PDB file of C-alpha atoms in Angstrom:
ATOM      1  CA  MET P 140      67.267   9.397 -89.152  1.00  0.00           C
ATOM      2  CA  SER P 141      67.897  12.667 -87.336  1.00  0.00           C
ATOM      3  CA  ASP P 142      65.964  15.005 -89.561  1.00  0.00           C
ATOM      4  CA  GLN P 143      62.524  13.448 -89.516  1.00  0.00           C
ATOM      5  CA  LYS P 144      60.883  16.852 -89.359  1.00  0.00           C
ATOM      6  CA  ARG P 145      62.123  17.922 -92.737  1.00  0.00           C
ATOM      7  CA  PRO P 146      59.387  19.233 -95.021  1.00  0.00           C
ATOM      8  CA  VAL P 147      58.147  16.579 -97.395  1.00  0.00           C
ATOM      9  CA  TYR P 148      55.714  18.739 -99.340  1.00  0.00           C
ATOM     10  CA  LEU P 149      57.120  20.148-102.544  1.00  0.00           C
ATOM     11  CA  ASN P 150      55.024  22.127-104.964  1.00  0.00           C
ATOM     12  CA  LEU P 151      56.509  20.904-108.191  1.00  0.00           C
ATOM     13  CA  LEU P 152      54.896  23.724-110.126  1.00  0.00           C
ATOM     14  CA  GLN P 153      56.787  26.267-108.054  1.00  0.00           C
ATOM     15  CA  VAL P 154      60.168  24.574-108.240  1.00  0.00           C
ATOM     16  CA  LYS P 155      62.137  26.427-110.869  1.00  0.00           C
ATOM     17  CA  LEU P 156      64.466  23.987-112.552  1.00  0.00           C
ATOM     18  CA  PRO P 157      67.885  25.241-113.636  1.00  0.00           C
ATOM     19  CA  LEU P 158      68.781  25.029-117.313  1.00  0.00           C
ATOM     20  CA  VAL P 159      71.103  22.102-116.671  1.00  0.00           C
ATOM     21  CA  ALA P 160      68.189  20.084-115.276  1.00  0.00           C
ATOM     22  CA  MET P 161      65.968  21.028-118.201  1.00  0.00           C
ATOM     23  CA  VAL P 162      68.644  19.895-120.660  1.00  0.00           C
ATOM     24  CA  SER P 163      68.908  16.585-118.840  1.00  0.00           C
ATOM     25  CA  ILE P 164      65.160  15.974-118.744  1.00  0.00           C
ATOM     26  CA  ALA P 165      64.829  16.935-122.402  1.00  0.00           C
ATOM     27  CA  HIS P 166      67.521  14.344-123.146  1.00  0.00           C
ATOM     28  CA  ARG P 167      65.301  11.706-121.570  1.00  0.00           C
ATOM     29  CA  MET P 168      62.178  12.931-123.327  1.00  0.00           C
ATOM     30  CA  SER P 169      63.852  12.966-126.725  1.00  0.00           C
ATOM     31  CA  GLY P 170      65.113   9.449-126.029  1.00  0.00           C
ATOM     32  CA  ILE P 171      61.609   8.197-125.250  1.00  0.00           C
ATOM     33  CA  LEU P 172      60.303   9.911-128.366  1.00  0.00           C
ATOM     34  CA  LEU P 173      62.978   8.212-130.483  1.00  0.00           C
ATOM     35  CA  PHE P 174      62.029   4.827-129.017  1.00  0.00           C
ATOM     36  CA  LEU P 175      58.364   5.426-129.841  1.00  0.00           C
ATOM     37  CA  LEU P 176      59.144   6.581-133.396  1.00  0.00           C
ATOM     38  CA  LEU P 177      61.565   3.734-134.155  1.00  0.00           C
ATOM     39  CA  PRO P 178      58.919   1.402-135.686  1.00  0.00           C
ATOM     40  CA  TRP P 179      57.866   4.234-138.004  1.00  0.00           C
ATOM     41  CA  ALA P 180      61.466   4.679-139.195  1.00  0.00           C
ATOM     42  CA  LEU P 181      61.905   0.924-139.660  1.00  0.00           C
ATOM     43  CA  TRP P 182      58.693   0.799-141.656  1.00  0.00           C
ATOM     44  CA  LEU P 183      59.961   3.511-144.033  1.00  0.00           C
ATOM     45  CA  PHE P 184      63.368   1.799-144.213  1.00  0.00           C
ATOM     46  CA  HIS P 185      61.613  -1.441-145.146  1.00  0.00           C
ATOM     47  CA  LEU P 186      59.523   0.258-147.846  1.00  0.00           C
ATOM     48  CA  SER P 187      62.513   2.110-149.278  1.00  0.00           C
ATOM     49  CA  LEU P 188      64.326  -1.170-149.950  1.00  0.00           C
ATOM     50  CA  ALA P 189      61.387  -3.424-150.819  1.00  0.00           C
ATOM     51  CA  SER P 190      60.901  -2.442-154.450  1.00  0.00           C
ATOM     52  CA  TYR P 191      61.090   0.450-156.906  1.00  0.00           C
ATOM     53  CA  ASP P 192      57.378   1.206-156.465  1.00  0.00           C
ATOM     54  CA  ASP P 193      57.619   1.110-152.678  1.00  0.00           C
ATOM     55  CA  PHE P 194      60.563   3.514-152.835  1.00  0.00           C
ATOM     56  CA  GLN P 195      58.421   5.923-154.871  1.00  0.00           C
ATOM     57  CA  HIS P 196      55.652   5.430-152.310  1.00  0.00           C
ATOM     58  CA  VAL P 197      58.042   6.570-149.564  1.00  0.00           C
ATOM     59  CA  CYS P 198      58.724   9.735-151.569  1.00  0.00           C
ATOM     60  CA  VAL P 199      54.984  10.361-151.841  1.00  0.00           C
ATOM     61  CA  LEU P 200      54.489   9.679-148.122  1.00  0.00           C
ATOM     62  CA  MET P 201      57.273  12.055-147.166  1.00  0.00           C
ATOM     63  CA  ALA P 202      55.503  14.837-149.030  1.00  0.00           C
ATOM     64  CA  GLN P 203      52.428  14.460-146.800  1.00  0.00           C
ATOM     65  CA  PRO P 204      52.214  16.846-143.833  1.00  0.00           C
ATOM     66  CA  LEU P 205      51.734  14.084-141.241  1.00  0.00           C
ATOM     67  CA  HIS P 206      54.811  12.089-142.200  1.00  0.00           C
ATOM     68  CA  LYS P 207      56.804  15.239-142.780  1.00  0.00           C
ATOM     69  CA  PHE P 208      55.924  16.324-139.273  1.00  0.00           C
ATOM     70  CA  ILE P 209      56.935  12.952-137.780  1.00  0.00           C
ATOM     71  CA  ALA P 210      60.189  13.067-139.743  1.00  0.00           C
ATOM     72  CA  LEU P 211      60.961  16.544-138.423  1.00  0.00           C
ATOM     73  CA  LEU P 212      60.058  15.486-134.889  1.00  0.00           C
ATOM     74  CA  MET P 213      62.377  12.501-135.134  1.00  0.00           C
ATOM     75  CA  LEU P 214      65.151  14.555-136.705  1.00  0.00           C
ATOM     76  CA  ALA P 215      64.891  17.204-133.989  1.00  0.00           C
ATOM     77  CA  SER P 216      64.910  14.562-131.245  1.00  0.00           C
ATOM     78  CA  LEU P 217      67.873  12.847-132.820  1.00  0.00           C
ATOM     79  CA  VAL P 218      69.963  16.005-133.153  1.00  0.00           C
ATOM     80  CA  TYR P 219      69.145  17.114-129.635  1.00  0.00           C
ATOM     81  CA  HIS P 220      69.673  13.654-128.116  1.00  0.00           C
ATOM     82  CA  LEU P 221      73.027  13.347-129.859  1.00  0.00           C
ATOM     83  CA  LEU P 222      74.301  16.742-128.745  1.00  0.00           C
ATOM     84  CA  SER P 223      73.099  16.482-125.157  1.00  0.00           C
ATOM     85  CA  GLY P 224      74.517  12.953-125.120  1.00  0.00           C
ATOM     86  CA  LEU P 225      77.882  14.403-126.145  1.00  0.00           C
ATOM     87  CA  ARG P 226      77.490  16.792-123.237  1.00  0.00           C
ATOM     88  CA  HIS P 227      76.994  13.822-120.904  1.00  0.00           C
ATOM     89  CA  MET P 228      80.210  12.289-122.195  1.00  0.00           C
ATOM     90  CA  LEU P 229      82.087  15.575-121.789  1.00  0.00           C
ATOM     91  CA  LEU P 230      80.853  15.747-118.210  1.00  0.00           C
ATOM     92  CA  ASP P 231      82.044  12.176-117.674  1.00  0.00           C
ATOM     93  CA  PHE P 232      85.509  13.060-118.800  1.00  0.00           C
ATOM     94  CA  VAL P 233      85.965  15.770-116.187  1.00  0.00           C
ATOM     95  CA  ILE P 234      85.539  18.757-118.511  1.00  0.00           C
ATOM     96  CA  GLY P 235      82.194  19.849-117.086  1.00  0.00           C
ATOM     97  CA  GLU P 236      82.869  19.270-113.399  1.00  0.00           C
ATOM     98  CA  SER P 237      82.412  22.876-112.378  1.00  0.00           C
ATOM     99  CA  LYS P 238      78.923  24.317-112.199  1.00  0.00           C
ATOM    100  CA  CYS P 239      79.795  27.230-114.445  1.00  0.00           C
ATOM    101  CA  VAL P 240      81.193  25.082-117.254  1.00  0.00           C
ATOM    102  CA  ALA P 241      78.213  22.714-117.037  1.00  0.00           C
ATOM    103  CA  HIS P 242      75.867  25.689-117.405  1.00  0.00           C
ATOM    104  CA  VAL P 243      77.680  27.134-120.411  1.00  0.00           C
ATOM    105  CA  CYS P 244      77.821  23.650-121.916  1.00  0.00           C
ATOM    106  CA  ALA P 245      74.057  23.288-121.485  1.00  0.00           C
ATOM    107  CA  LYS P 246      73.536  26.628-123.229  1.00  0.00           C
ATOM    108  CA  VAL P 247      75.773  25.557-126.102  1.00  0.00           C
ATOM    109  CA  VAL P 248      73.823  22.291-126.474  1.00  0.00           C
ATOM    110  CA  VAL P 249      70.488  24.106-126.659  1.00  0.00           C
ATOM    111  CA  GLY P 250      71.762  26.777-129.038  1.00  0.00           C
ATOM    112  CA  LEU P 251      73.595  24.406-131.354  1.00  0.00           C
ATOM    113  CA  SER P 252      70.632  21.992-131.453  1.00  0.00           C
ATOM    114  CA  LEU P 253      68.277  24.807-132.436  1.00  0.00           C
ATOM    115  CA  VAL P 254      70.575  25.950-135.238  1.00  0.00           C
ATOM    116  CA  ILE P 255      71.096  22.440-136.651  1.00  0.00           C
ATOM    117  CA  ILE P 256      67.403  21.551-136.348  1.00  0.00           C
ATOM    118  CA  LEU P 257      66.413  24.758-138.150  1.00  0.00           C
ATOM    119  CA  VAL P 258      68.936  24.215-140.949  1.00  0.00           C
ATOM    120  CA  LEU P 259      68.090  20.525-141.473  1.00  0.00           C
ATOM    121  CA  GLY P 260      64.391  21.200-140.971  1.00  0.00           C
ATOM    122  CA  SER P 261      64.203  23.943-143.579  1.00  0.00           C
ATOM    123  CA  TYR P 262      66.172  21.717-145.952  1.00  0.00           C
ATOM    124  CA  LEU P 263      63.801  18.802-145.398  1.00  0.00           C
ATOM    125  CA  TRP P 264      60.564  20.803-145.595  1.00  0.00           C
TER     126      TRP P 264
ATOM    127  CA  MET E 473      80.875  -5.417 -99.871  1.00  0.00           C
ATOM    128  CA  VAL E 474      78.363  -2.661-100.434  1.00  0.00           C
ATOM    129  CA  GLU E 475      74.840  -3.951-100.635  1.00  0.00           C
ATOM    130  CA  SER E 476      73.209  -3.071-103.904  1.00  0.00           C
ATOM    131  CA  ILE E 477      69.732  -1.601-103.642  1.00  0.00           C
ATOM    132  CA  THR E 478      69.098  -0.573-107.227  1.00  0.00           C
ATOM    133  CA  SER E 479      69.752  -3.868-108.919  1.00  0.00           C
ATOM    134  CA  HIS E 480      70.685  -7.418-108.001  1.00  0.00           C
ATOM    135  CA  SER E 481      73.622  -7.783-110.292  1.00  0.00           C
ATOM    136  CA  GLN E 482      76.459  -5.264-110.423  1.00  0.00           C
ATOM    137  CA  GLN E 483      75.328  -4.006-113.785  1.00  0.00           C
ATOM    138  CA  GLY E 484      75.850  -0.286-113.270  1.00  0.00           C
ATOM    139  CA  LEU E 485      79.330   0.069-114.721  1.00  0.00           C
ATOM    140  CA  ARG E 486      78.612  -2.351-117.531  1.00  0.00           C
ATOM    141  CA  ASP E 487      75.493  -0.402-118.504  1.00  0.00           C
ATOM    142  CA  TRP E 488      77.310   2.911-118.253  1.00  0.00           C
ATOM    143  CA  LEU E 489      80.040   1.711-120.591  1.00  0.00           C
ATOM    144  CA  LEU E 490      77.634  -0.006-122.957  1.00  0.00           C
ATOM    145  CA  GLN E 491      75.497   3.143-123.162  1.00  0.00           C
ATOM    146  CA  ARG E 492      78.469   5.181-124.382  1.00  0.00           C
ATOM    147  CA  LEU E 493      79.810   2.515-126.714  1.00  0.00           C
ATOM    148  CA  THR E 494      76.432   1.994-128.403  1.00  0.00           C
ATOM    149  CA  ALA E 495      75.980   5.772-128.673  1.00  0.00           C
ATOM    150  CA  ILE E 496      79.264   6.053-130.558  1.00  0.00           C
ATOM    151  CA  VAL E 497      78.438   3.179-132.940  1.00  0.00           C
ATOM    152  CA  THR E 498      75.030   4.722-133.672  1.00  0.00           C
ATOM    153  CA  ALA E 499      76.562   8.161-134.247  1.00  0.00           C
ATOM    154  CA  VAL E 500      79.137   6.717-136.665  1.00  0.00           C
ATOM    155  CA  TYR E 501      76.384   4.935-138.587  1.00  0.00           C
ATOM    156  CA  LEU E 502      74.299   8.109-138.804  1.00  0.00           C
ATOM    157  CA  VAL E 503      77.251  10.140-140.064  1.00  0.00           C
ATOM    158  CA  VAL E 504      78.040   7.536-142.753  1.00  0.00           C
ATOM    159  CA  LEU E 505      74.364   7.407-143.755  1.00  0.00           C
ATOM    160  CA  LEU E 506      74.056  11.194-143.849  1.00  0.00           C
ATOM    161  CA  TYR E 507      77.231  11.498-145.914  1.00  0.00           C
ATOM    162  CA  PHE E 508      75.974   8.954-148.449  1.00  0.00           C
ATOM    163  CA  VAL E 509      72.509  10.489-148.756  1.00  0.00           C
ATOM    164  CA  CYS E 510      73.919  14.017-149.124  1.00  0.00           C
ATOM    165  CA  ARG E 511      76.360  12.927-151.825  1.00  0.00           C
ATOM    166  CA  HIS E 512      73.690  11.213-153.913  1.00  0.00           C
ATOM    167  CA  GLN E 513      70.961  13.814-154.187  1.00  0.00           C
ATOM    168  CA  PRO E 514      68.368  13.246-155.526  1.00  0.00           C
ATOM    169  CA  LEU E 515      68.517   9.675-154.297  1.00  0.00           C
ATOM    170  CA  SER E 516      67.274   6.987-156.684  1.00  0.00           C
ATOM    171  CA  PHE E 517      66.071   3.519-155.732  1.00  0.00           C
ATOM    172  CA  GLU E 518      68.832   1.741-157.653  1.00  0.00           C
ATOM    173  CA  VAL E 519      71.654   3.697-156.028  1.00  0.00           C
ATOM    174  CA  TRP E 520      70.092   3.385-152.569  1.00  0.00           C
ATOM    175  CA  GLN E 521      69.528  -0.353-152.876  1.00  0.00           C
ATOM    176  CA  ALA E 522      72.974  -1.035-154.324  1.00  0.00           C
ATOM    177  CA  TRP E 523      74.586   0.863-151.480  1.00  0.00           C
ATOM    178  CA  CYS E 524      72.525  -0.816-148.741  1.00  0.00           C
ATOM    179  CA  MET E 525      73.177  -4.299-150.125  1.00  0.00           C
ATOM    180  CA  GLN E 526      76.969  -4.020-149.828  1.00  0.00           C
ATOM    181  CA  THR E 527      78.287  -6.344-147.153  1.00  0.00           C
ATOM    182  CA  TRP E 528      80.083  -3.661-145.163  1.00  0.00           C
ATOM    183  CA  VAL E 529      76.942  -1.506-145.079  1.00  0.00           C
ATOM    184  CA  GLN E 530      74.887  -4.511-143.993  1.00  0.00           C
ATOM    185  CA  VAL E 531      77.340  -5.273-141.202  1.00  0.00           C
ATOM    186  CA  LEU E 532      77.468  -1.632-140.102  1.00  0.00           C
ATOM    187  CA  SER E 533      73.660  -1.381-140.223  1.00  0.00           C
ATOM    188  CA  SER E 534      73.329  -4.544-138.139  1.00  0.00           C
ATOM    189  CA  LEU E 535      75.775  -3.189-135.566  1.00  0.00           C
ATOM    190  CA  ALA E 536      73.841   0.085-135.560  1.00  0.00           C
ATOM    191  CA  ILE E 537      70.443  -1.521-135.018  1.00  0.00           C
ATOM    192  CA  ALA E 538      71.828  -3.706-132.236  1.00  0.00           C
ATOM    193  CA  SER E 539      73.431  -0.618-130.685  1.00  0.00           C
ATOM    194  CA  ILE E 540      70.273   1.471-130.920  1.00  0.00           C
ATOM    195  CA  LEU E 541      68.222  -1.243-129.245  1.00  0.00           C
ATOM    196  CA  LEU E 542      70.744  -1.941-126.466  1.00  0.00           C
ATOM    197  CA  HIS E 543      71.005   1.803-125.930  1.00  0.00           C
ATOM    198  CA  ALA E 544      67.212   2.137-125.771  1.00  0.00           C
ATOM    199  CA  ARG E 545      66.969  -0.799-123.379  1.00  0.00           C
ATOM    200  CA  ILE E 546      69.361   0.795-120.892  1.00  0.00           C
ATOM    201  CA  GLY E 547      67.894   4.272-121.315  1.00  0.00           C
ATOM    202  CA  LEU E 548      64.324   3.131-120.836  1.00  0.00           C
ATOM    203  CA  TRP E 549      65.330   0.969-117.872  1.00  0.00           C
ATOM    204  CA  ILE E 550      66.734   4.093-116.208  1.00  0.00           C
ATOM    205  CA  VAL E 551      63.673   6.178-117.028  1.00  0.00           C
ATOM    206  CA  LEU E 552      61.231   3.492-115.876  1.00  0.00           C
ATOM    207  CA  THR E 553      63.010   2.792-112.588  1.00  0.00           C
ATOM    208  CA  ASP E 554      63.129   6.551-111.950  1.00  0.00           C
ATOM    209  CA  TYR E 555      59.525   7.419-112.655  1.00  0.00           C
ATOM    210  CA  VAL E 556      57.377   4.287-112.331  1.00  0.00           C
ATOM    211  CA  LYS E 557      57.097   3.389-108.655  1.00  0.00           C
ATOM    212  CA  PRO E 558      54.558   0.504-108.542  1.00  0.00           C
ATOM    213  CA  TYR E 559      56.542  -2.701-108.971  1.00  0.00           C
ATOM    214  CA  ALA E 560      54.004  -4.645-111.049  1.00  0.00           C
ATOM    215  CA  MET E 561      53.479  -1.698-113.371  1.00  0.00           C
ATOM    216  CA  ARG E 562      57.209  -1.229-113.873  1.00  0.00           C
ATOM    217  CA  ILE E 563      57.832  -4.900-114.603  1.00  0.00           C
ATOM    218  CA  LEU E 564      54.955  -4.855-117.064  1.00  0.00           C
ATOM    219  CA  LEU E 565      56.305  -1.790-118.861  1.00  0.00           C
ATOM    220  CA  GLN E 566      59.846  -3.155-118.891  1.00  0.00           C
ATOM    221  CA  GLY E 567      58.558  -6.394-120.348  1.00  0.00           C
ATOM    222  CA  PHE E 568      56.700  -4.492-123.020  1.00  0.00           C
ATOM    223  CA  VAL E 569      59.826  -2.468-123.865  1.00  0.00           C
ATOM    224  CA  MET E 570      61.962  -5.615-124.074  1.00  0.00           C
ATOM    225  CA  LEU E 571      59.516  -7.342-126.399  1.00  0.00           C
ATOM    226  CA  ALA E 572      59.126  -4.244-128.587  1.00  0.00           C
ATOM    227  CA  LEU E 573      62.900  -3.832-128.867  1.00  0.00           C
ATOM    228  CA  LEU E 574      63.460  -7.495-129.617  1.00  0.00           C
ATOM    229  CA  GLY E 575      60.763  -7.323-132.290  1.00  0.00           C
ATOM    230  CA  CYS E 576      62.393  -4.235-133.838  1.00  0.00           C
ATOM    231  CA  PHE E 577      65.768  -5.971-133.791  1.00  0.00           C
ATOM    232  CA  ILE E 578      64.519  -9.011-135.695  1.00  0.00           C
ATOM    233  CA  TRP E 579      62.576  -6.842-138.121  1.00  0.00           C
ATOM    234  CA  GLY E 580      65.586  -4.574-138.649  1.00  0.00           C
ATOM    235  CA  LEU E 581      67.909  -7.502-139.388  1.00  0.00           C
ATOM    236  CA  GLU E 582      65.390  -8.891-141.842  1.00  0.00           C
ATOM    237  CA  ILE E 583      65.235  -5.556-143.688  1.00  0.00           C
ATOM    238  CA  ILE E 584      69.011  -5.165-143.730  1.00  0.00           C
ATOM    239  CA  TRP E 585      69.891  -8.639-144.960  1.00  0.00           C
ATOM    240  CA  ARG E 586      66.929  -9.389-147.205  1.00  0.00           C
ATOM    241  CA  GLY E 587      66.442  -5.910-148.588  1.00  0.00           C
ATOM    242  CA  GLY E 588      63.033  -4.669-147.495  1.00  0.00           C
TER     243      GLY E 588
END
C-alpha cells in the first residue's frame, strides 16, 4: 500500500450524508423493521382466519393505540421499502446512472412515500 | 479466476437476482391483497375466509411468504455482514435470523393452508 499515511479517523457525527445515502440507509432500516414486525403480522393473520370470534378480536385489537401504532409503523416501512426498492431497480437498469438523476429519484422516493403514508395512515387511523 | 473474499460460493449474482424476483412476487401479492380488501369494505369474516381459502389465493400466499422470507434472508445477510464485524457474533445473529425466518415460513404455511 502506497498511502499508509491516509487519515483513518473519521468523526461520523460530522460527516454529512447526501440524500441518496440517507435514502439507502433508510431502505435498510425499514427492511429490518419489517423483519422484526413480521411475527406480529403473522399473528394477526392467524387470528383473522382462525374463527369468527378471533376475527372480531382482531378488529378490537386494531382499535387499540398500541396495535394501531405498530400497524402504521409497518405500513410506513412497507410503502417506503417498496418505493426505495423500485428506485434500486431503476438504478440497476441504467436509468439512474448519473448523479443528478439519482438525486432527483431519491427526492421523488421520499416525497411520494410521505404522501402515500399520510393518505393510507389517515385512512387507517 | 478472481478470488472471492466476501463469500465462499459465487452467490452474489444469484442473490441479486433472487432479491429482485422475490420483491416483485411480494409486491404483486400486496397489490392483489390491497385490491381485495379495498373492494370489500367493511370486510366481514365470511368474505375474508372464503377468499383466503381459494386455491389460487393459497398458492399465491405461499409464494409470497416464501418470497418475503428469502428476501429477508438475503437482505439481513447483507446488513449483518456490513455492520457486525466480530465473526462469532455475526454467525450467531445469522443463525438466529435463519431460525426465525424458517419458523415464520412454517407458521405462515400452516395459517394459509389450514385457515388460522
